[in-house]
Amino acid sequence: PNLEACEKIFDIAKQCPDEVFLLMGSQCSYFLQKRDQYDIPANVGLLGLVSEDEKLKVFNTVDFALNPMLSGSGTNLKMFDYMSGGIPVITTSFGTRGIQDTSGLIIAEVDEMPEAIRKFKLSEQSTTIQSARRTVEEEFDWKVIVRPLMERLKKM
């Protein structure tokens, strides 16, 4: 699924030549090894695996995160990194799986993402950012997640 999403980002990047797309993660090595088989746009940077410090630097640099997921299982944990880090997320509806309150997300299907990016203005995202952060804190913070388990353990 991550390889598929990267291919979608390549397509989106071609339609948004004024934007720079930074991809992090192990999937980057696949495309670097097969660079001759893919048309990787010049505005796409394949960063590969990065340290936590490097990831935070990228997070402090970007205006938004892009999650063009179309397949896979489970919730995308990277979504919580973006949401808690104050990064607006443009995602497919499939990419929101496992997240009940999607008010803090910008939902656009892959074919709509280039237009969503062109219309995106970071200065207009404070409500979205706050809503996303609240969702993470209220539903996905470790203290919230482990509460039911702790209650069961206490009963035992």
Coordinates of C-alpha atoms in Angstrom, one line a residue:
P1 CA 0.0 0.0 0.0
N2 CA 2.8 2.5 0.7
L3 CA 4.4 1.8 -2.7
E4 CA 1.0 2.5 -4.3
A5 CA 0.6 5.7 -2.3
C6 CA 4.1 6.8 -3.4
E7 CA 3.2 6.3 -7.0
K8 CA 0.1 8.4 -6.5
I9 CA 2.3 11.1 -5.0
F10 CA 4.5 11.1 -8.0
D11 CA 1.4 11.6 -10.2
I12 CA 0.1 14.4 -7.9
A13 CA 3.6 16.1 -7.9
K14 CA 3.6 16.2 -11.7
Q15 CA 0.3 18.1 -11.5
C16 CA 1.7 20.5 -8.8
P17 CA 5.1 21.5 -10.1
D18 CA 5.3 24.5 -7.8
E19 CA 5.2 22.3 -4.6
V20 CA 8.0 20.2 -3.1
F21 CA 7.0 16.7 -1.9
L22 CA 9.2 15.1 0.7
L23 CA 8.7 11.3 1.3
M24 CA 10.1 9.6 4.3
G25 CA 10.2 5.9 5.0
S26 CA 11.5 2.5 3.9
Q27 CA 9.5 2.6 0.7
C28 CA 11.8 5.3 -0.7
S29 CA 14.7 2.7 -1.0
Y30 CA 12.5 0.7 -3.4
F31 CA 12.0 3.7 -5.7
L32 CA 15.7 4.7 -5.4
Q33 CA 16.8 1.2 -6.4
K34 CA 14.3 1.1 -9.4
R35 CA 14.7 4.8 -10.3
D36 CA 15.1 3.9 -14.0
Q37 CA 11.7 2.2 -14.0
Y38 CA 9.8 5.2 -12.6
D39 CA 9.3 8.7 -13.7
I40 CA 10.1 10.4 -10.4
P41 CA 9.4 14.1 -10.7
A42 CA 12.1 16.6 -9.9
N43 CA 9.9 18.1 -7.1
V44 CA 9.9 14.9 -5.1
G45 CA 12.6 14.2 -2.5
L46 CA 13.0 10.6 -1.4
L47 CA 14.5 11.0 2.1
G48 CA 14.3 7.3 3.1
L49 CA 14.5 6.3 6.7
V50 CA 15.1 9.3 8.9
S51 CA 15.9 9.7 12.6
E52 CA 13.4 11.2 15.0
D53 CA 15.3 14.5 14.9
E54 CA 15.3 14.5 11.1
K55 CA 11.6 13.7 11.1
L56 CA 10.9 16.7 13.4
K57 CA 12.9 19.0 11.1
V58 CA 10.8 17.8 8.2
F59 CA 7.6 18.3 10.2
N60 CA 8.7 21.9 11.1
T61 CA 9.3 22.5 7.4
V62 CA 6.2 21.3 5.7
D63 CA 2.8 23.0 5.2
F64 CA 0.8 19.8 5.0
A65 CA 1.0 16.0 4.9
L66 CA -0.4 14.0 2.0
N67 CA -1.9 10.6 2.6
P68 CA -3.2 9.2 -0.7
M69 CA -3.9 5.7 0.7
L70 CA -6.1 3.4 -1.4
S71 CA -5.5 0.1 0.3
G72 CA -4.1 -1.6 3.3
S73 CA -5.3 -2.6 6.8
G74 CA -5.5 -0.9 10.1
T75 CA -5.2 2.8 11.0
N76 CA -2.3 4.7 9.5
L77 CA -0.2 5.5 12.6
K78 CA 1.6 8.3 10.7
M79 CA -1.7 10.2 10.6
F80 CA -1.4 10.6 14.4
D81 CA 2.2 11.9 14.0
Y82 CA 0.9 14.5 11.6
M83 CA -2.2 15.4 13.6
S84 CA -0.4 15.7 16.9
G85 CA 2.4 17.7 15.3
G86 CA 0.1 20.4 14.0
I87 CA 0.4 19.4 10.4
P88 CA -2.8 19.6 8.3
V89 CA -3.4 16.3 6.6
I90 CA -4.8 15.9 3.1
T91 CA -6.0 12.3 2.9
T92 CA -8.3 10.0 1.1
S93 CA -11.4 8.8 2.8
F94 CA -9.8 5.4 2.9
G95 CA -6.8 7.0 4.7
T96 CA -9.1 8.0 7.6
R97 CA -10.0 4.4 8.6
G98 CA -10.1 4.0 12.3
I99 CA -10.5 7.7 12.9
Q100 CA -14.1 8.6 13.9
D101 CA -13.8 12.4 14.1
T102 CA -12.5 13.5 10.7
S103 CA -13.2 17.2 11.2
G104 CA -9.5 17.9 11.6
L105 CA -8.7 16.3 8.2
I106 CA -8.9 17.5 4.6
I107 CA -10.5 14.7 2.8
A108 CA -10.0 14.5 -1.0
E109 CA -9.8 11.4 -3.2
V110 CA -6.6 11.0 -5.2
D111 CA -7.9 12.6 -8.3
E112 CA -9.0 15.6 -6.3
M113 CA -5.7 16.1 -4.4
P114 CA -3.9 18.3 -6.9
E115 CA -6.8 20.8 -6.7
A116 CA -7.0 20.5 -2.9
I117 CA -3.2 21.3 -2.8
R118 CA -3.6 24.3 -5.2
K119 CA -6.4 25.7 -3.0
F120 CA -4.6 24.9 0.3
K121 CA -3.6 27.9 2.5
L122 CA -1.8 27.2 5.7
S123 CA -3.0 30.5 7.2
E124 CA -6.6 29.2 7.0
Q125 CA -5.9 25.9 8.8
S126 CA -5.9 26.8 12.5
T127 CA -9.4 25.3 13.1
T128 CA -8.4 22.1 11.2
I129 CA -5.2 21.8 13.1
Q130 CA -6.8 22.3 16.5
S131 CA -9.5 19.8 15.7
A132 CA -7.0 17.2 14.6
R133 CA -4.9 17.8 17.8
R134 CA -8.0 17.4 20.0
T135 CA -9.0 14.2 18.2
V136 CA -5.5 12.7 18.9
E137 CA -5.6 13.8 22.5
E138 CA -9.1 12.7 23.3
E139 CA -9.1 9.4 21.4
F140 CA -5.6 8.2 20.7
D141 CA -3.4 9.4 23.5
W142 CA -1.7 6.5 25.3
K143 CA -3.4 7.4 28.5
V144 CA -6.8 7.2 26.8
I145 CA -6.0 4.0 24.9
V146 CA -4.8 2.0 27.9
R147 CA -7.6 3.2 30.3
P148 CA -10.0 0.3 29.4
L149 CA -7.1 -2.2 29.8
M150 CA -6.2 -0.8 33.2
E151 CA -9.8 -1.0 34.3
R152 CA -9.9 -4.7 33.3
L153 CA -6.7 -5.4 35.1
K154 CA -7.9 -3.8 38.3
K155 CA -11.0 -6.0 38.2
M156 CA -8.9 -9.1 37.9

